[in-house]
Protein backbone atom coordinates (compact mmCIF):
# COMPACT_ATOMS: atom_id res chain seq x y z
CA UNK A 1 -15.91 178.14 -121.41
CA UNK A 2 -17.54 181.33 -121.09
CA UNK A 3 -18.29 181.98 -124.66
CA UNK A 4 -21.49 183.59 -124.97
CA UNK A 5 -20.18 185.76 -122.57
CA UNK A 6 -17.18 186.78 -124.90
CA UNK A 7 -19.22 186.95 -127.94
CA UNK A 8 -21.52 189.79 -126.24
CA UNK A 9 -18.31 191.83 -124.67
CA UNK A 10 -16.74 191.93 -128.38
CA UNK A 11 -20.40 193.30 -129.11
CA UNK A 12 -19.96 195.77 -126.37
CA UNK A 13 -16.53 196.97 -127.83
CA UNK A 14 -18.02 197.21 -131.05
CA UNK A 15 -15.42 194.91 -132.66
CA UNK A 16 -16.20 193.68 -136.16
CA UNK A 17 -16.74 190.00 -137.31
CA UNK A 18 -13.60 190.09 -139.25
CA UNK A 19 -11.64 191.37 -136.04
CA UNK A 20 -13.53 188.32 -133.97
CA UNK A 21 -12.20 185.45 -137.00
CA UNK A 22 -9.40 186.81 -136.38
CA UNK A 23 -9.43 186.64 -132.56
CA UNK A 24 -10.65 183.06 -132.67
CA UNK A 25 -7.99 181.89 -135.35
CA UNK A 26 -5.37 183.44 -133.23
CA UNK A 27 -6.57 180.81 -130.34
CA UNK A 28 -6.66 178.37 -132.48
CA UNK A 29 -3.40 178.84 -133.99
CA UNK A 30 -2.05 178.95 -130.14
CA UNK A 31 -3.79 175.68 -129.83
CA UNK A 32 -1.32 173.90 -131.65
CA UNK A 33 1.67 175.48 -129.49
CA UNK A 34 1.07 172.07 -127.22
CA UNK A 35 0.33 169.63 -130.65
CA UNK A 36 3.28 170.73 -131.91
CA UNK A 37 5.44 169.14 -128.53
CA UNK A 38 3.71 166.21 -129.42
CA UNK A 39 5.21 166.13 -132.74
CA UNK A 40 8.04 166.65 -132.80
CA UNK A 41 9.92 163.86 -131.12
CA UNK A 42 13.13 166.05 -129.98
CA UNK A 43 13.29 166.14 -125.70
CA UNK A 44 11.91 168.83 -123.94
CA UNK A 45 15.28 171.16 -123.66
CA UNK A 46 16.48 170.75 -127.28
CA UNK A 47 12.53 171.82 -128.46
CA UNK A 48 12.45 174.94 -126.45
CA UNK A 49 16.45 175.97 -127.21
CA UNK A 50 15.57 175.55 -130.78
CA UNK A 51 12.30 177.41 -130.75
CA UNK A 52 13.56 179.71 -128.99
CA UNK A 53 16.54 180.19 -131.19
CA UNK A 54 14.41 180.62 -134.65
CA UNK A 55 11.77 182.75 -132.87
CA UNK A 56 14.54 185.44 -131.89
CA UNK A 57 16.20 185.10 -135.16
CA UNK A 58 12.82 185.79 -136.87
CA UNK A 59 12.19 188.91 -135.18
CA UNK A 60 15.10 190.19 -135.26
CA UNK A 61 14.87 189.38 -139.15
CA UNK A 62 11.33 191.11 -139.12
CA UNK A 63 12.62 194.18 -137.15
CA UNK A 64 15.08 195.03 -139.74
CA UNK A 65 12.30 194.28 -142.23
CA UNK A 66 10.25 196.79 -141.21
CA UNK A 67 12.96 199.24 -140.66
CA UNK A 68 11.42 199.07 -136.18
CA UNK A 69 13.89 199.90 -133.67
CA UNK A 70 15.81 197.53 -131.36
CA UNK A 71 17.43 200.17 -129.44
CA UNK A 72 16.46 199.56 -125.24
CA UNK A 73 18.23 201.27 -122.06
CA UNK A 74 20.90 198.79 -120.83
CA UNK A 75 18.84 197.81 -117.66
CA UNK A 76 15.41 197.54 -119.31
CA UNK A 77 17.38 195.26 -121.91
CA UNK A 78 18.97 193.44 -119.32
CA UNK A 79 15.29 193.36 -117.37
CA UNK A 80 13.33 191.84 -120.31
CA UNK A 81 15.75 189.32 -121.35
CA UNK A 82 15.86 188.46 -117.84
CA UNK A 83 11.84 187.55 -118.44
CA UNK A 84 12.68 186.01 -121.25
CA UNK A 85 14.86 183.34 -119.14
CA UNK A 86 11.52 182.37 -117.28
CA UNK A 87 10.11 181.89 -120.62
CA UNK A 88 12.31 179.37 -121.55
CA UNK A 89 12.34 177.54 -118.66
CA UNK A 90 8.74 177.76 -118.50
CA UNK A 91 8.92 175.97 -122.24
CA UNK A 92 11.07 173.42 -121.33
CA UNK A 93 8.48 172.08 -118.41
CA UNK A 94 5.65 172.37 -120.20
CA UNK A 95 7.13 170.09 -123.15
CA UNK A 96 8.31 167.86 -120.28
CA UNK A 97 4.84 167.74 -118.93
CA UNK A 98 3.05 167.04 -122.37
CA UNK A 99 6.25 164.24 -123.13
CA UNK A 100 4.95 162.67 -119.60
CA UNK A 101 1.91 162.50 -120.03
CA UNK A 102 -0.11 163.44 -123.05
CA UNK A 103 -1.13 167.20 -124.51
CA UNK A 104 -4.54 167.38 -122.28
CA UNK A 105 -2.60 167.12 -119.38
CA UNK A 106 0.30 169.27 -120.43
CA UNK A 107 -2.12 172.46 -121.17
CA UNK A 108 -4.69 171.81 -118.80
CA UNK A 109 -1.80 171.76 -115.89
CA UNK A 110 -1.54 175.93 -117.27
CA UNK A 111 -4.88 176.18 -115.64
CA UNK A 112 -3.19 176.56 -112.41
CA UNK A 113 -1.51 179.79 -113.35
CA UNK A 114 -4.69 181.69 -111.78
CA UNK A 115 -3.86 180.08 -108.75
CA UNK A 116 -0.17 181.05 -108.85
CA UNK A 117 -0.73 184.09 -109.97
CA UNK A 118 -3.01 185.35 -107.16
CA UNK A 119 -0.79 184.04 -104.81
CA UNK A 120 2.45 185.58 -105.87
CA UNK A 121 0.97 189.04 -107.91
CA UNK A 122 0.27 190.85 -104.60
CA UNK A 123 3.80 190.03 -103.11
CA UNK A 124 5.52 191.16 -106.40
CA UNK A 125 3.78 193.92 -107.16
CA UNK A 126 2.81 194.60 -103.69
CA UNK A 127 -1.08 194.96 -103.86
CA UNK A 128 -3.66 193.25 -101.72
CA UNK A 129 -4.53 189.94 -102.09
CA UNK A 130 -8.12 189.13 -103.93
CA UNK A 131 -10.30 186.77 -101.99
CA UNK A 132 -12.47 186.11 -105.43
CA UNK A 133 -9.46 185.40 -107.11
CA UNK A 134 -7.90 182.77 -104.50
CA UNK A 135 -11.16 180.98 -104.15
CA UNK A 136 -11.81 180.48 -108.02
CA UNK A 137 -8.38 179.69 -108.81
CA UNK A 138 -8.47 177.13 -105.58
CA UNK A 139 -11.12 175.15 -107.79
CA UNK A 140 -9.48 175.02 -110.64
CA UNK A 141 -6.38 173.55 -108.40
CA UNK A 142 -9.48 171.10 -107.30
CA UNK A 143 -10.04 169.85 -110.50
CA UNK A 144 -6.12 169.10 -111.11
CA UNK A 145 -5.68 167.51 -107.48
CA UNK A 146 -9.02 165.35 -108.81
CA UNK A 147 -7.38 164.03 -111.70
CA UNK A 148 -3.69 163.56 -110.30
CA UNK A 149 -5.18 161.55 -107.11
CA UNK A 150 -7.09 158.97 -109.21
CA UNK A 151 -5.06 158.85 -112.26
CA UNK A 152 -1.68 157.20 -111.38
CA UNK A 153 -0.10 156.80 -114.99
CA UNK A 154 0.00 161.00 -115.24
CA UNK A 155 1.25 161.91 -111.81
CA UNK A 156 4.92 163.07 -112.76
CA UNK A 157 3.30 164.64 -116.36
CA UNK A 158 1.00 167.11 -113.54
CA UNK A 159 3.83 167.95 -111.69
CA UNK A 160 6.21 168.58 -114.21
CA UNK A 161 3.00 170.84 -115.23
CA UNK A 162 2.63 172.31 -112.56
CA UNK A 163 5.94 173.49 -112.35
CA UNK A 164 5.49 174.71 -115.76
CA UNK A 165 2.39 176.68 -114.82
CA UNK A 166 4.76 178.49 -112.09
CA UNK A 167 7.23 179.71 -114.37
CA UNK A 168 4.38 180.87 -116.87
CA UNK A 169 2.73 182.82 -114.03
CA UNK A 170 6.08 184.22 -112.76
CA UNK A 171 6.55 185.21 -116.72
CA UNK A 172 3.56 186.67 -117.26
CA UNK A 173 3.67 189.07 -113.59
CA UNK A 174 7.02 189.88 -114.41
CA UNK A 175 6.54 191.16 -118.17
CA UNK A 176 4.25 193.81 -116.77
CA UNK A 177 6.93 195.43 -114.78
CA UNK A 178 8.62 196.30 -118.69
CA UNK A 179 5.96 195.83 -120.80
CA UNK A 180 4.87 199.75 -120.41
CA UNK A 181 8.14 200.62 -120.73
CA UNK A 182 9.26 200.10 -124.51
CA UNK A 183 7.83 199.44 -128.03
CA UNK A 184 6.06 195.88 -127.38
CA UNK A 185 7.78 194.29 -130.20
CA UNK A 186 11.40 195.71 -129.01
CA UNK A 187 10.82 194.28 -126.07
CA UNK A 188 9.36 190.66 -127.41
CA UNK A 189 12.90 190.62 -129.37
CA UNK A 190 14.97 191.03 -125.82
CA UNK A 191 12.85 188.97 -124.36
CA UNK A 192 13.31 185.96 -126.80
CA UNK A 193 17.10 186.16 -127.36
CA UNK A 194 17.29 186.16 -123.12
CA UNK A 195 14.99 182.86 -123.69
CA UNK A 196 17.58 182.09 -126.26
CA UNK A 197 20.79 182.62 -124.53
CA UNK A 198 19.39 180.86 -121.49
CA UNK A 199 19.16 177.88 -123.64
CA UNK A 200 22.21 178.20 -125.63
CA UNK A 201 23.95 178.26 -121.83
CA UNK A 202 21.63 175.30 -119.95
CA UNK A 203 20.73 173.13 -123.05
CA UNK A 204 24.30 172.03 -123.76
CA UNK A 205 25.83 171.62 -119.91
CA UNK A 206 22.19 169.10 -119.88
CA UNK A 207 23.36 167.38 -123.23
CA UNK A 208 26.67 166.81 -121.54
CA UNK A 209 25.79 165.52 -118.52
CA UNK A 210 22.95 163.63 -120.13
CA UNK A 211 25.28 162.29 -122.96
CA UNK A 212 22.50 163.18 -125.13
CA UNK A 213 23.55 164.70 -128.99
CA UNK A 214 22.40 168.82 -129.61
CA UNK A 215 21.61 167.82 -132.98
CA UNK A 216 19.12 164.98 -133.13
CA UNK A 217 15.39 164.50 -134.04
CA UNK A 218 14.19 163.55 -137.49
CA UNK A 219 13.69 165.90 -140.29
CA UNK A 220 10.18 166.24 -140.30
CA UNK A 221 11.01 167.41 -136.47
CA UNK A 222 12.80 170.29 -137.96
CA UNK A 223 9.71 170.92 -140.30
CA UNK A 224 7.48 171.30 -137.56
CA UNK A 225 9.72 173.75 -134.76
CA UNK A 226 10.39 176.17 -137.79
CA UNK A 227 6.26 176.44 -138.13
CA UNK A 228 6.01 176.55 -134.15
CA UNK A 229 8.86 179.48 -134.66
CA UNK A 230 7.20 181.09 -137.43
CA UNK A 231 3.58 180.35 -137.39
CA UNK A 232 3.23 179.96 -133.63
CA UNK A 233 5.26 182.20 -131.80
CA UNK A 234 6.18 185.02 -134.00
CA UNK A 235 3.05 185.17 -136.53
CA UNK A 236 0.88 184.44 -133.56
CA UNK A 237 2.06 187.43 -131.32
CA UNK A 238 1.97 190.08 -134.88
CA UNK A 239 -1.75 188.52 -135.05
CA UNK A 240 -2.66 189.47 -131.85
CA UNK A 241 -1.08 193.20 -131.98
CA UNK A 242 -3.76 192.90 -135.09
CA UNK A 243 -6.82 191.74 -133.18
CA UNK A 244 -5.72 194.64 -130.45
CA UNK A 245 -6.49 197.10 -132.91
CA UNK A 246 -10.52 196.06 -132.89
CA UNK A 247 -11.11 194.67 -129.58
CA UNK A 248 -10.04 195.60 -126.53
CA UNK A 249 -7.15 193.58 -124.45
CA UNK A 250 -9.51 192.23 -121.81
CA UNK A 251 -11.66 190.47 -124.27
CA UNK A 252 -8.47 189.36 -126.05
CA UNK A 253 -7.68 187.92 -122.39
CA UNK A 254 -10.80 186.77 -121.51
CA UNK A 255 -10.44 185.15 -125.13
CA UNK A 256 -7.90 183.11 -124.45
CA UNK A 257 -9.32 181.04 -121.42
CA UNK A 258 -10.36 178.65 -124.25
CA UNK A 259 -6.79 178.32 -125.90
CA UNK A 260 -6.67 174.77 -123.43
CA UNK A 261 -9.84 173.62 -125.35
CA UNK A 262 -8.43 174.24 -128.70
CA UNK A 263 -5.86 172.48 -127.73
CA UNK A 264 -7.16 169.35 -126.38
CA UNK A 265 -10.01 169.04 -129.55
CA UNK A 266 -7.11 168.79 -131.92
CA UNK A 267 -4.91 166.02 -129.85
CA UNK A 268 -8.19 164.00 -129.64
CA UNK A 269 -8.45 164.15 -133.35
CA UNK A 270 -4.70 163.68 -133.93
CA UNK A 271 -4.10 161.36 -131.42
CA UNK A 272 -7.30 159.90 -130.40
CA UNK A 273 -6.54 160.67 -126.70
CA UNK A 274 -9.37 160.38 -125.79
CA UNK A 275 -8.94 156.59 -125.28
CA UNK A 276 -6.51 157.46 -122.42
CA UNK A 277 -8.80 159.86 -120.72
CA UNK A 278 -10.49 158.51 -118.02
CA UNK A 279 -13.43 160.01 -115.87
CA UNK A 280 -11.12 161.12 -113.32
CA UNK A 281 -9.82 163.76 -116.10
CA UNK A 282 -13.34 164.85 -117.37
CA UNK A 283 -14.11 165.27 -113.72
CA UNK A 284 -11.24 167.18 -112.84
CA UNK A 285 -11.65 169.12 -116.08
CA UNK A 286 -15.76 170.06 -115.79
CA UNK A 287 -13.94 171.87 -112.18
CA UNK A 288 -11.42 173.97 -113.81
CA UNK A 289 -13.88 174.33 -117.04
CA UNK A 290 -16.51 176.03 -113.84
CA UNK A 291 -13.49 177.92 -112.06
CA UNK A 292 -12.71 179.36 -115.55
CA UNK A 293 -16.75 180.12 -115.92
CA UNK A 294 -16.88 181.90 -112.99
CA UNK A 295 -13.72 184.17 -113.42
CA UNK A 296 -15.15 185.25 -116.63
CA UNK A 297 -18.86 185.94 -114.66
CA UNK A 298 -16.52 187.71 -112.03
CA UNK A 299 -14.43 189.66 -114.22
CA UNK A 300 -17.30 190.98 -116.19
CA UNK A 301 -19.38 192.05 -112.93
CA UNK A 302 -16.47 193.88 -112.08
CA UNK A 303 -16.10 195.93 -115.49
CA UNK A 304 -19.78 196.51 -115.27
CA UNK A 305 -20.36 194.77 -118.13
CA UNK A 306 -23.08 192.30 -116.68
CA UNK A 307 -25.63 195.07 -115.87
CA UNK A 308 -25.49 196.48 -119.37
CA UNK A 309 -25.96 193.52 -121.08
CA UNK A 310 -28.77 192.46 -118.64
CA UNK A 311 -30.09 195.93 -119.67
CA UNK A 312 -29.82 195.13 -123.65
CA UNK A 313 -31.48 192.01 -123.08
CA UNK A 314 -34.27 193.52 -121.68
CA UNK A 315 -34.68 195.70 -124.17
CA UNK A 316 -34.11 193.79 -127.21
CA UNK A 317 -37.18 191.27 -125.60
CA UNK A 318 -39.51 194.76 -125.45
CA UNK A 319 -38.71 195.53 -128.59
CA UNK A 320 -39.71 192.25 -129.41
């Protein structure tokens, strides 16, 4: 989705082809967030409390490490962790979701974040609304309304989804109300003990009235959330403050439009899901897959960077 068009920005920001591997691997490696829900057999709640729990531990671990500061001004510490609540929550849906139904579904319902997001950025942080941005995310919404109308087995996975895609969007618009206003990896260690402590404080009242056990799952479960901890969460966030380094943030954005595709590829080899996937979801996908398209198209007109690549095509075919 949109990759030519990625490939020639990172040309444009001069970014190097080990800086791009590592750009791509750090997709991939975000690819398996969603695998790994799939895996591991523990329910929604006890998966995000518990990868929640390791990935704030780790930091915290790594901070010391490195000798970093964790120091933050009582409200801004009280602010991100309060982010870091969504986070979990946001976690425990989109497990729910991909428990429902099946991986596809669970990341392809995040492709309604645009939607949310254009919808609710301008009322919190009070700036006009974009008409591009309502329309393109409205076909992307298409494409999940296409594939929730004709597909009856995944209707509760979608709008567990969606919900999930709500609380990412509401995440992601709130963390840049702090995220200018500390050391990015102080902040990342609020904001995962406040996912933490939510859990610790919702996970066992759920247990309880569930009469479901905090400690169950079998031990390759345990195997698995201490990679999506390590590997996928904390390695994957110290990766991309690597990448940042040799390519700019908006083609590390841009970038990650194809994290769903990722994905979806590796549950169709682990899982073969693709013999549950019926045209109703390749239709409904090809929409979001062009709403996706076109946000890239529009984002890049608006940077200017459409003209000057027109401009080195042109050239490159007279020099030819």
């Amino acid at each position: 989705m949109g990759a030519c068009f990625l490939t020639q920005v990172a040309m444009q920001n001069k970014s190097n082809g080990v800086t791009l591997a590592l750009l791509h691997f750090s997709i991939f490696i975000a690819g398996f967030t969603g695998v790994f829900g799939r895996l591991i057999e523990l329910s929604a709640p006890l998966l995000s409390l518990y990868r929640t729990l390791m990935a704030a531990v780790l930091m915290s671990a790594v901070m010391l490490c490195l000798k970093k500061s964790l120091r933050l001004p009582r409200s801004l510490a009280l602010r991100s962790m309060g982010v870091g609540a969504l986070l979990f929550i946001h976690w425990v849906f989109f497990y729910a979701s991909i428990k429902l139904s099946n991986v596809s579904i669970g990341v392809i319902c995040l492709s309604a974040m645009g939607f949310f997001t254009a919808l609710l950025e301008p009322l919190c942080l009070k700036r006009r609304f974009r008409f591009t941005e309502l329309i393109l995310s409205f076909i992307a919404l298409l494409g999940l309304l296409a594939i929730f109308h004709f597909d009856l087995r995944y209707r509760l996975g979608i709008a567990v989804g969606l919900l999930s895609s709500l609380m990412a969007s509401l995440f992601t618009i709130l963390n840049k109300t702090v995220s200018d206003k500390g050391a990015p990896l102080t902040l990342l260690t609020f904001e995962m003990w406040g996912a933490a402590l939510t859990g610790l404080f919702l996970v066992p009242l759920w247990a309880h009235a569930a009469g479901v056990s905090m400690v169950t799952g079998r031990p390759p479960d345990y195997v698995y959330l201490f990679l999506l901890a390590s590997v996928c969460t904390v390695g994957l966030y110290f990766l991309q403050l690597k990448v940042l380094t040799g390519v700019s943030a908006f083609t590390v954005n841009l970038s990650y439009n194809l994290e769903p595709v990722y994905s979806i590829l590796i549950a169709m080899e682990l899982f073969a899901e693709y013999t549950s996937l019926g045209w109703s979801f390749v239709g409904g996908l090809t929409l979001i897959a062009l709403s996706v398209l076109l946000q890239n198209v529009s984002v890049l007109h608006e940077r200017g960077a459409l003209p000057s690549l027109r401009k080195k095509a042109a050239d490159k075919e007279k020099s030819a």
